[in-house]
Coordinates of C-alpha atoms in Angstrom, one line a residue:
Chain A
M1 CA 80.0 -1.1 101.6
L2 CA 80.0 -4.5 103.2
A3 CA 76.1 -4.2 103.6
V4 CA 75.9 -3.9 100.0
F5 CA 78.5 -6.6 99.0
K6 CA 76.6 -9.1 101.4
R7 CA 73.2 -8.2 100.0
E8 CA 74.4 -8.8 96.5
M9 CA 76.1 -12.2 97.4
R10 CA 72.9 -13.2 98.9
S11 CA 70.8 -12.2 96.0
Y12 CA 73.2 -14.2 93.7
F13 CA 72.3 -17.4 95.5
T14 CA 68.5 -16.6 96.3
T15 CA 67.8 -16.0 92.7
A16 CA 68.6 -18.1 89.8
T17 CA 71.5 -15.7 88.4
G18 CA 74.2 -17.0 90.6
Y19 CA 73.5 -20.6 90.1
I20 CA 73.2 -20.2 86.2
F21 CA 76.4 -18.3 86.3
L22 CA 78.3 -20.8 88.0
A23 CA 77.1 -23.7 86.2
V24 CA 77.2 -22.4 82.6
S25 CA 80.7 -21.2 83.5
L26 CA 82.2 -24.2 85.3
A27 CA 80.5 -26.4 82.2
L28 CA 82.1 -24.3 79.6
L29 CA 85.2 -24.1 81.1
G30 CA 85.5 -27.8 82.0
A31 CA 84.6 -28.9 78.5
M32 CA 87.0 -26.3 76.9
F33 CA 89.8 -27.5 79.3
G34 CA 89.1 -31.2 78.3
V35 CA 88.8 -30.4 74.5
T36 CA 92.1 -28.4 74.6
T37 CA 94.2 -30.5 76.8
F38 CA 93.2 -34.1 77.6
L39 CA 91.7 -34.7 73.8
Q40 CA 94.9 -33.3 72.6
A41 CA 96.8 -35.5 74.6
T42 CA 98.8 -32.4 75.9
S43 CA 99.7 -30.7 79.0
E44 CA 100.1 -27.6 77.0
A45 CA 97.3 -25.2 78.1
G46 CA 97.7 -22.0 76.1
T47 CA 94.8 -22.6 73.8
Y48 CA 92.5 -23.2 76.9
F49 CA 93.4 -19.7 78.2
L50 CA 92.5 -18.2 74.6
F51 CA 89.2 -20.0 74.7
M52 CA 88.6 -18.8 78.2
L53 CA 88.8 -15.4 77.1
A54 CA 85.8 -16.0 74.9
I55 CA 84.0 -17.6 77.5
L56 CA 84.3 -14.6 79.6
V57 CA 82.8 -12.5 77.1
I58 CA 79.8 -14.9 77.3
I59 CA 79.7 -15.4 81.0
L60 CA 80.3 -12.0 82.7
P61 CA 77.3 -10.3 81.3
I62 CA 75.2 -12.8 83.4
L63 CA 76.7 -11.6 86.2
T64 CA 76.7 -7.8 85.6
M65 CA 73.4 -7.5 83.9
K66 CA 71.4 -6.9 86.9
T67 CA 73.6 -5.1 89.2
F68 CA 72.1 -1.7 88.6
S69 CA 69.4 -2.3 86.3
E70 CA 67.2 -4.5 88.6
E71 CA 67.5 -1.9 91.2
R72 CA 66.3 0.8 89.0
R73 CA 63.4 -1.0 87.9
T74 CA 62.2 -2.0 91.3
K75 CA 63.1 1.3 92.6
T76 CA 65.3 0.1 95.4
D77 CA 67.9 2.2 94.1
Q78 CA 66.0 4.9 96.3
L79 CA 66.8 3.2 99.2
L80 CA 70.7 2.9 98.4
L81 CA 70.8 6.6 97.2
T82 CA 68.9 8.1 100.2
A83 CA 70.8 6.0 102.7
P84 CA 73.7 8.0 104.4
V85 CA 76.4 5.9 102.3
P86 CA 78.5 7.4 99.7
V87 CA 77.6 6.6 96.1
T88 CA 81.3 5.1 95.8
K89 CA 80.9 2.5 98.6
M90 CA 77.8 1.2 97.1
V91 CA 79.2 0.9 93.6
L92 CA 82.3 -0.7 95.1
G93 CA 80.2 -3.2 97.2
K94 CA 78.2 -4.2 94.1
Y95 CA 81.3 -4.6 92.1
L96 CA 83.2 -6.6 94.6
A97 CA 80.4 -9.0 94.9
A98 CA 80.5 -9.5 91.2
F99 CA 84.3 -9.9 91.3
A100 CA 83.8 -12.4 94.0
M101 CA 81.5 -14.6 92.1
F102 CA 83.8 -14.5 89.3
M103 CA 86.7 -15.4 91.6
I104 CA 84.7 -18.6 92.8
V105 CA 84.6 -19.5 89.2
V106 CA 88.3 -19.1 88.5
L107 CA 89.1 -20.9 92.0
L108 CA 86.8 -23.7 91.2
S109 CA 88.1 -24.0 87.6
M110 CA 91.6 -24.4 88.8
L111 CA 90.8 -27.9 90.1
N112 CA 91.2 -28.5 86.6
Y113 CA 94.7 -28.2 86.5
I114 CA 95.4 -31.1 88.8
P115 CA 95.0 -33.9 86.5
L116 CA 97.0 -32.2 84.2
S117 CA 100.1 -32.7 86.4
A118 CA 99.7 -36.7 86.1
Y119 CA 99.5 -36.0 82.3
A120 CA 103.0 -35.7 81.5
V121 CA 103.1 -36.2 77.8
E122 CA 105.8 -38.0 75.8
D123 CA 106.3 -36.0 72.7
A124 CA 107.7 -37.2 69.1
Y125 CA 111.2 -37.0 70.2
G126 CA 110.5 -39.2 73.2
S127 CA 111.2 -36.7 75.8
T128 CA 108.5 -36.1 78.3
S129 CA 107.3 -32.7 79.2
S130 CA 105.6 -32.0 82.6
P131 CA 103.0 -29.0 82.6
N132 CA 104.5 -25.7 82.9
F133 CA 102.5 -24.2 86.0
V134 CA 104.3 -21.0 85.8
M135 CA 102.8 -20.4 82.4
I136 CA 99.4 -21.6 83.9
L137 CA 99.4 -19.7 86.8
G138 CA 100.4 -16.7 85.0
S139 CA 97.5 -17.0 82.5
T140 CA 95.3 -17.6 85.2
F141 CA 96.2 -14.1 86.8
A142 CA 95.8 -12.4 83.5
I143 CA 92.3 -13.9 83.3
I144 CA 91.3 -12.5 86.4
L145 CA 92.8 -9.1 85.3
V146 CA 90.6 -9.4 82.0
G147 CA 87.8 -10.3 84.2
M148 CA 88.1 -7.3 86.3
C149 CA 87.8 -5.1 83.3
F150 CA 85.1 -6.9 81.9
I151 CA 83.0 -6.7 85.1
A152 CA 83.5 -3.1 85.3
I153 CA 82.5 -2.6 81.7
G154 CA 79.4 -4.8 82.3
M155 CA 78.4 -3.0 85.6
F156 CA 78.7 0.4 83.9
I157 CA 76.4 -0.7 80.8
S158 CA 74.0 -2.0 83.7
S159 CA 73.9 1.3 85.3
L160 CA 72.6 3.0 82.4
T161 CA 69.7 1.0 81.8
E162 CA 66.5 -0.3 83.6
N163 CA 66.4 -3.4 81.4
Q164 CA 68.3 -6.4 82.2
F165 CA 67.8 -7.8 78.8
A166 CA 69.3 -5.0 77.3
A167 CA 72.2 -4.7 79.5
I168 CA 73.1 -8.4 78.7
V169 CA 73.1 -8.0 75.1
I170 CA 74.8 -4.7 75.0
T171 CA 77.5 -6.0 77.1
L172 CA 77.9 -9.1 75.2
G173 CA 78.3 -7.0 72.3
V174 CA 80.8 -4.7 73.7
L175 CA 83.0 -7.5 75.3
A176 CA 82.9 -9.3 72.0
A177 CA 84.0 -6.3 70.1
L178 CA 86.9 -5.7 72.2
L179 CA 88.0 -9.1 71.8
C180 CA 87.5 -8.9 68.0
I181 CA 89.4 -6.0 67.7
S182 CA 92.3 -8.0 69.0
I183 CA 91.8 -10.4 66.5
F184 CA 91.2 -8.7 63.5
N185 CA 93.7 -6.0 64.1
S186 CA 96.3 -7.8 62.2
F187 CA 94.4 -7.5 59.2
I188 CA 94.4 -3.8 59.2
S189 CA 96.9 -2.2 57.1
S190 CA 97.1 1.2 58.4
S191 CA 99.7 1.3 61.3
A192 CA 98.2 4.4 62.9
V193 CA 94.8 2.7 63.1
R194 CA 96.3 -0.4 64.2
A195 CA 98.1 1.4 67.1
I196 CA 94.9 3.0 68.0
L197 CA 92.8 -0.2 68.1
D198 CA 95.6 -2.0 69.9
W199 CA 95.4 0.5 72.8
F200 CA 91.7 -1.2 73.2
S201 CA 93.1 -4.5 72.6
V202 CA 92.9 -7.0 75.7
Y203 CA 94.3 -9.9 73.8
S204 CA 97.7 -8.4 73.0
R205 CA 98.4 -7.5 76.6
F206 CA 97.0 -10.9 77.4
Y207 CA 99.5 -12.6 75.4
N208 CA 102.6 -12.2 77.4
F209 CA 101.2 -13.9 80.5
T210 CA 100.3 -16.8 78.6
Y211 CA 104.2 -17.5 78.2
G212 CA 104.6 -17.0 81.9
L213 CA 106.0 -13.4 81.7
F214 CA 104.8 -10.8 84.1
D215 CA 103.8 -7.6 82.2
F216 CA 103.9 -5.0 84.5
G217 CA 102.4 -2.6 81.6
A218 CA 99.5 -4.7 81.0
L219 CA 98.9 -5.2 85.0
I220 CA 98.6 -1.4 85.2
Y221 CA 96.7 -1.2 81.9
Y222 CA 93.9 -3.7 83.1
I223 CA 93.5 -2.2 86.7
S224 CA 93.0 1.3 85.0
V225 CA 90.5 0.1 82.3
A226 CA 88.7 -1.5 85.4
G227 CA 88.9 1.7 87.8
V228 CA 87.9 4.1 84.7
F229 CA 84.8 2.1 84.5
V230 CA 84.1 1.7 88.1
F231 CA 84.6 5.6 88.2
L232 CA 82.2 6.1 85.4
T233 CA 79.5 4.1 86.9
I234 CA 79.7 6.4 90.2
R235 CA 79.5 9.3 87.8
V236 CA 76.2 7.8 86.2
F237 CA 74.7 8.1 89.8
I238 CA 76.0 11.4 90.5
A239 CA 74.9 13.0 87.0
R240 CA 71.5 11.3 87.1
R241 CA 70.8 13.5 90.2
F242 CA 71.1 16.4 88.2
R243 CA 69.1 15.4 85.3
Chain B
M1 CA 64.8 21.3 111.4
V2 CA 64.1 21.3 107.6
E3 CA 64.8 24.6 105.7
I4 CA 64.1 24.7 102.0
K5 CA 65.0 27.8 100.1
N6 CA 64.5 28.8 96.5
L7 CA 64.2 25.5 95.4
V8 CA 64.0 25.1 91.5
K9 CA 64.1 22.0 89.5
K10 CA 63.9 21.9 85.8
Y11 CA 63.5 18.8 83.6
G12 CA 64.9 20.0 80.4
S13 CA 63.2 23.4 79.9
K14 CA 60.1 22.6 82.1
Y15 CA 59.8 23.7 85.7
A16 CA 59.0 21.0 88.0
L17 CA 59.5 23.1 90.9
D18 CA 59.3 26.9 90.3
D19 CA 61.1 28.8 93.7
I20 CA 59.7 26.7 96.6
S21 CA 60.7 28.0 100.1
F22 CA 59.8 26.6 103.4
T23 CA 60.9 25.7 106.9
I24 CA 59.6 22.9 109.0
N25 CA 60.1 23.1 112.8
S26 CA 60.9 20.1 114.9
G27 CA 57.7 18.1 116.0
E28 CA 55.5 19.3 113.0
I29 CA 53.5 16.8 111.1
V30 CA 53.4 18.5 107.7
G31 CA 51.1 17.7 104.9
F32 CA 52.4 18.5 101.5
L33 CA 49.2 18.5 99.2
G34 CA 48.8 18.8 95.7
P35 CA 47.3 17.2 92.7
N36 CA 49.4 14.6 90.9
G37 CA 52.1 16.2 88.8
A38 CA 52.4 19.3 91.0
G39 CA 55.9 18.5 92.2
K40 CA 55.4 16.6 95.4
T41 CA 57.5 13.7 94.6
T42 CA 60.3 16.0 93.0
T43 CA 60.3 17.9 96.1
M44 CA 60.7 14.8 98.3
N45 CA 63.3 13.5 96.2
I46 CA 65.4 16.5 96.6
V47 CA 65.0 16.9 100.1
T48 CA 66.0 13.1 100.7
G49 CA 69.3 13.8 98.7
Y50 CA 67.9 11.2 96.0
L51 CA 67.8 14.2 93.1
A52 CA 69.7 17.4 92.9
S53 CA 68.0 20.6 92.6
T54 CA 68.5 22.9 89.6
S55 CA 69.0 25.7 92.2
G56 CA 68.2 26.5 95.9
T57 CA 69.5 24.7 99.0
V58 CA 67.9 22.2 101.3
V59 CA 69.4 22.4 104.8
I60 CA 68.5 19.3 107.3
D61 CA 69.3 20.5 110.9
G62 CA 72.2 22.9 110.0
K63 CA 73.5 20.5 107.4
D64 CA 73.3 20.8 103.6
I65 CA 72.1 17.8 101.4
L66 CA 74.6 18.6 98.7
D67 CA 77.6 19.7 100.6
D68 CA 77.2 17.3 103.6
P69 CA 74.9 14.6 102.2
I70 CA 76.1 11.8 104.7
E71 CA 75.4 13.6 107.8
A72 CA 72.1 15.1 106.4
K73 CA 70.6 11.7 105.3
K74 CA 71.4 10.0 108.5
L75 CA 68.4 12.5 110.1
I76 CA 66.2 11.3 107.4
G77 CA 64.0 8.3 107.1
Y78 CA 62.3 8.1 103.7
L79 CA 59.2 5.9 102.4
P80 CA 59.3 6.7 98.6
E81 CA 56.1 6.4 96.5
Q82 CA 56.8 2.9 95.7
P83 CA 58.5 1.1 98.8
P84 CA 62.0 0.2 98.0
L85 CA 61.8 -3.5 98.8
Y86 CA 64.0 -6.5 97.8
V87 CA 61.3 -8.7 97.4
D88 CA 63.7 -11.8 97.4
M89 CA 64.5 -11.2 101.3
T90 CA 62.3 -11.8 104.2
V91 CA 61.5 -8.8 106.2
W92 CA 63.8 -9.7 108.8
E93 CA 66.7 -10.1 106.5
Y94 CA 65.7 -6.8 104.6
L95 CA 65.7 -4.9 108.0
G96 CA 68.9 -6.2 108.6
F97 CA 70.4 -5.3 105.4
V98 CA 68.8 -1.6 106.1
F99 CA 70.3 -1.6 109.6
D100 CA 73.8 -2.4 108.0
L101 CA 73.4 -0.1 105.1
K102 CA 72.6 2.8 107.7
S103 CA 75.3 1.7 109.8
C104 CA 73.3 2.3 112.9
D105 CA 75.0 2.6 116.2
L106 CA 72.3 0.6 118.0
N107 CA 71.7 -3.0 119.3
K108 CA 70.6 -4.4 116.0
E109 CA 68.1 -7.5 117.5
K110 CA 66.6 -5.1 119.9
H111 CA 66.3 -1.9 117.5
L112 CA 64.7 -4.1 115.0
E113 CA 62.1 -5.7 117.1
E114 CA 61.1 -2.3 118.4
I115 CA 60.6 -1.2 115.1
C116 CA 58.5 -4.4 114.2
M117 CA 56.6 -4.2 117.2
I118 CA 55.8 -0.3 116.3
T119 CA 54.8 -1.3 112.7
K120 CA 53.2 -4.3 113.6
I121 CA 55.0 -6.6 111.2
F122 CA 56.6 -8.9 114.1
G123 CA 54.2 -11.5 113.0
V124 CA 55.4 -11.8 109.2
K125 CA 59.1 -11.2 110.0
N126 CA 60.1 -14.6 108.5
R127 CA 58.2 -14.3 105.4
L128 CA 59.3 -13.3 101.8
I129 CA 58.4 -9.6 101.1
R130 CA 57.3 -11.0 97.9
N131 CA 54.4 -13.0 99.5
L132 CA 53.2 -10.0 101.7
S133 CA 50.0 -8.0 101.2
K134 CA 50.2 -4.5 100.1
G135 CA 49.3 -3.3 103.3
Y136 CA 52.1 -5.5 105.0
K137 CA 54.7 -4.2 102.2
Q138 CA 53.7 -0.6 102.8
R139 CA 54.3 -1.4 106.7
V140 CA 57.6 -2.8 106.0
G141 CA 58.4 0.2 103.9
I142 CA 57.5 2.4 106.9
A143 CA 59.8 0.2 109.1
Q144 CA 62.6 0.8 106.8
A145 CA 62.2 4.5 107.2
L146 CA 62.2 4.1 111.0
I147 CA 65.7 2.4 111.2
G148 CA 68.1 4.3 113.1
N149 CA 65.8 6.5 114.8
P150 CA 65.9 9.4 112.5
P151 CA 64.3 12.5 113.6
I152 CA 62.7 13.4 110.3
I153 CA 60.4 11.0 108.4
I154 CA 59.3 11.7 105.0
F155 CA 56.2 9.8 103.7
D156 CA 55.5 10.1 99.9
E157 CA 52.0 9.1 99.5
P158 CA 51.8 6.4 102.3
T159 CA 48.3 5.3 101.8
V160 CA 47.9 4.8 98.0
G161 CA 46.7 1.6 96.8
L162 CA 45.6 0.7 100.5
D163 CA 42.2 -0.7 101.5
P164 CA 40.2 1.4 104.0
K165 CA 41.1 -0.6 107.0
Q166 CA 44.9 -0.2 105.9
I167 CA 44.7 3.3 105.4
I168 CA 43.1 4.2 108.8
E169 CA 45.7 1.9 110.3
V170 CA 48.7 3.6 108.6
R171 CA 47.3 7.0 109.3
N172 CA 47.1 5.9 113.0
L173 CA 50.6 4.8 112.7
I174 CA 51.9 8.0 111.3
R175 CA 49.9 10.2 113.9
N176 CA 51.8 8.3 116.8
L177 CA 55.0 8.8 114.8
G178 CA 54.4 12.2 114.9
K179 CA 54.2 12.4 118.8
T180 CA 58.0 11.7 118.6
H181 CA 59.3 12.7 114.9
T182 CA 58.9 15.5 112.5
V183 CA 56.9 14.0 109.9
I184 CA 56.6 15.3 106.3
L185 CA 53.9 13.6 104.3
S186 CA 52.9 13.9 100.5
T187 CA 49.5 13.1 99.5
H188 CA 46.7 14.1 97.0
I189 CA 44.1 13.1 99.5
L190 CA 42.7 16.1 101.3
S191 CA 41.1 14.3 104.2
E192 CA 44.3 12.4 105.2
V193 CA 46.2 15.9 105.7
Q194 CA 43.2 17.0 107.7
S195 CA 43.0 14.0 110.0
V196 CA 46.7 13.5 110.2
C197 CA 48.8 16.9 109.8
N198 CA 48.8 20.2 111.8
R199 CA 50.1 22.2 109.1
I200 CA 49.5 21.9 105.3
I201 CA 51.6 23.2 102.4
V202 CA 49.6 23.3 99.1
I203 CA 51.6 22.8 96.0
N204 CA 50.3 23.1 92.6
S205 CA 52.4 23.3 89.1
G206 CA 55.5 23.6 91.2
K207 CA 54.5 26.5 93.2
I208 CA 53.5 26.8 96.7
V209 CA 49.9 28.3 96.9
A210 CA 49.2 28.0 100.6
D211 CA 51.3 27.2 103.9
E212 CA 48.9 27.3 106.9
K213 CA 48.0 25.3 110.0
T214 CA 45.5 23.0 109.3
E215 CA 42.7 24.8 111.0
N216 CA 43.7 28.3 110.2
L217 CA 43.7 27.2 106.4
T218 CA 40.2 26.0 107.1
K219 CA 39.0 29.1 108.5
A220 CA 40.5 31.4 106.1
I221 CA 39.0 29.9 103.1
S222 CA 35.5 29.7 104.6
E223 CA 35.1 33.5 104.7
N224 CA 31.4 32.9 105.0
S225 CA 29.9 31.5 108.0
R226 CA 27.9 28.3 107.1
Y227 CA 25.5 26.5 109.3
R228 CA 23.2 23.5 108.5
V229 CA 19.9 24.1 110.4
K230 CA 17.1 21.7 110.9
I231 CA 13.6 23.6 111.5
S232 CA 10.3 22.5 112.1
G233 CA 7.8 24.2 109.8
P234 CA 6.5 24.4 106.1
Q235 CA 9.6 23.9 103.8
R236 CA 9.0 26.9 101.2
E237 CA 7.9 29.5 103.8
V238 CA 10.8 28.7 106.3
A239 CA 13.3 29.2 103.4
S240 CA 11.8 32.4 102.4
A241 CA 11.8 33.8 105.8
L242 CA 15.3 32.6 106.4
R243 CA 16.2 34.6 103.3
N244 CA 14.8 37.8 104.7
V245 CA 17.1 37.7 107.7
P246 CA 19.5 40.5 107.7
G247 CA 23.3 39.0 107.0
V248 CA 21.9 35.9 105.2
V249 CA 23.5 35.4 101.7
M250 CA 22.4 32.2 100.9
V251 CA 19.8 29.7 101.7
E252 CA 19.5 26.0 100.3
S253 CA 16.9 23.6 101.2
L254 CA 18.2 20.2 101.4
N255 CA 15.9 17.2 100.5
E256 CA 16.6 15.8 104.0
R257 CA 13.4 15.4 106.0
D258 CA 12.6 14.1 109.5
A259 CA 8.8 14.4 110.2
D260 CA 7.7 17.9 109.8
A261 CA 11.3 19.3 109.8
F262 CA 13.5 20.3 107.0
V263 CA 17.2 20.8 106.6
Y264 CA 18.7 23.8 105.1
I265 CA 22.2 25.3 104.7
V266 CA 22.2 28.8 105.7
E267 CA 25.2 31.1 104.8
G268 CA 25.8 34.4 106.6
A269 CA 28.0 37.3 105.3
P270 CA 31.5 37.4 106.3
N271 CA 32.2 38.2 109.9
I272 CA 28.5 38.3 110.9
D273 CA 27.2 35.8 113.3
I274 CA 23.5 35.1 112.1
R275 CA 22.8 32.4 114.5
K276 CA 21.0 34.8 117.2
K277 CA 19.2 36.4 114.4
L278 CA 17.9 33.3 113.0
F279 CA 16.5 32.1 116.4
R280 CA 14.6 35.2 116.9
V281 CA 13.1 35.3 113.5
L282 CA 12.2 31.6 113.9
A283 CA 11.1 32.1 117.4
S284 CA 8.6 34.8 116.3
R285 CA 7.0 32.4 113.7
D286 CA 7.0 29.5 116.0
W287 CA 9.1 27.4 113.9
P288 CA 11.3 25.6 116.4
I289 CA 15.2 25.0 115.6
L290 CA 15.6 21.3 115.9
G291 CA 19.4 21.4 115.2
L292 CA 22.0 23.7 114.4
E293 CA 25.7 23.1 113.2
A294 CA 28.5 25.0 111.8
V295 CA 29.5 23.9 108.6
G296 CA 33.4 24.1 107.9
A297 CA 34.5 24.4 104.5
D298 CA 36.3 21.2 103.9
L299 CA 39.7 20.9 102.0
E300 CA 38.0 19.9 98.7
D301 CA 36.3 23.5 98.5
I302 CA 40.0 25.1 99.7
F303 CA 41.8 23.2 97.3
I304 CA 39.6 24.1 94.4
K305 CA 39.8 27.8 95.4
L306 CA 43.3 27.9 95.8
T307 CA 44.5 26.2 92.7
D308 CA 41.7 28.0 90.8
K309 CA 43.1 31.6 92.2
T310 CA 46.7 30.8 91.0
G311 CA 45.7 29.1 87.8
K312 CA 43.6 32.7 87.2
K313 CA 46.8 34.3 88.2
G314 CA 49.1 32.6 85.8
E315 CA 46.8 33.4 82.9

């Protein structure tokens, strides 16, 4: 598993993918952070995290697009699948590598929070508010959970196709749809449909964290979704052998 | 070493492999021969655990590839048709990765050096695989299969796309490996199995049509004894005299000429040695024999005969 993980990490940095991912992510996040906090003259970062969700939809497919589709195209999957390594370990190695790349971005983007503390803002009533770091760290944690799910979904889609381009487009579409369900859910009148759609909703579970509340149910939800898609990816490889 | 029993592989409703069984013993170099689409690669992929069979079993040294895949795969080194190379790595990095992947219990540095020596890629070990020639890529692919010293090595069409010099090198390499490993080699090139393998399994349309020692197979097919004879004397008369020798079933005059000598292909009936009779007849006419050599049927003939036979059976 470590071998696969190391090779993946190496490959992110010897091809353009890793750099594109880091550059695009940090640029988008940095710009968005500036716009939502400094330019608004506020240390309230709630809006930033909502935008960050949307940014994840754009950047994570870059990370996951080639996890498996590239291997199939170049037939290197034959090496991995005929080596004495369980499929589970191979998939986990790849998953963890993509997750590590994502964590690099999250950790680097946390540098954004530092100037915020020097940015205590006087409100209209003359009282100063210092940034709510419990809320900020809670939201960051929630972002990491959502990232876990998105990476698992992206990796699963990549395992279904040989075409990187298809992988990135489909992943983008699926992740965007997941986000849209959350946003447009409130417009649906039927409560039954709303309840079902709500189950898929990434956003509604995210909400508690932005208030600094620790939502244990949401934690379980996110970990389960990530787990299900990692499991499905493993199944794709096992099932493909029987085709 | 490798036991394959009643292997069937269906793609949809089409049979890629139709009830294949054979056993390969330790130390054999087995050539798996068949035209394109015969099921060679499918068989290799099943034996190495890349694909699962529809039914039937593959047992590697007592370990079933489906029930105990990790242990079974440890015994096999596999070079697929297209070498599974990560072209963005150097040769050394790549081999290091494969070493880690197979979690070998050996001294890494020393083992990899050894393998680079055997496959003669030590000189390019720091180059990106992307920039290597096809011959070198193939050798890196072979090196990859050798990592961890698996007792069984499987090559799927190892010489396709190489130039003649590279082909000879790769064949020599395989022959040498055969001294210490059990080797299975698939190919559609007949001379390749003839020069490298000591046993040949011929497969066509998913079925085994022959499984013999290389020389037995050659013998079995050339039921008639054929000779290439160079005789000094008038071509037409010599040919008609040869036809009249009892036991001779076919005489063919070739357009080869050496002063007043001509070359003929003479074929005797099965199990009759016509050489002595030829000598006596020709001596009595004072037509000296300048050369006489047996012509074994080559594998091309064998192959056409075998596949024709099964083709007719199928109809």
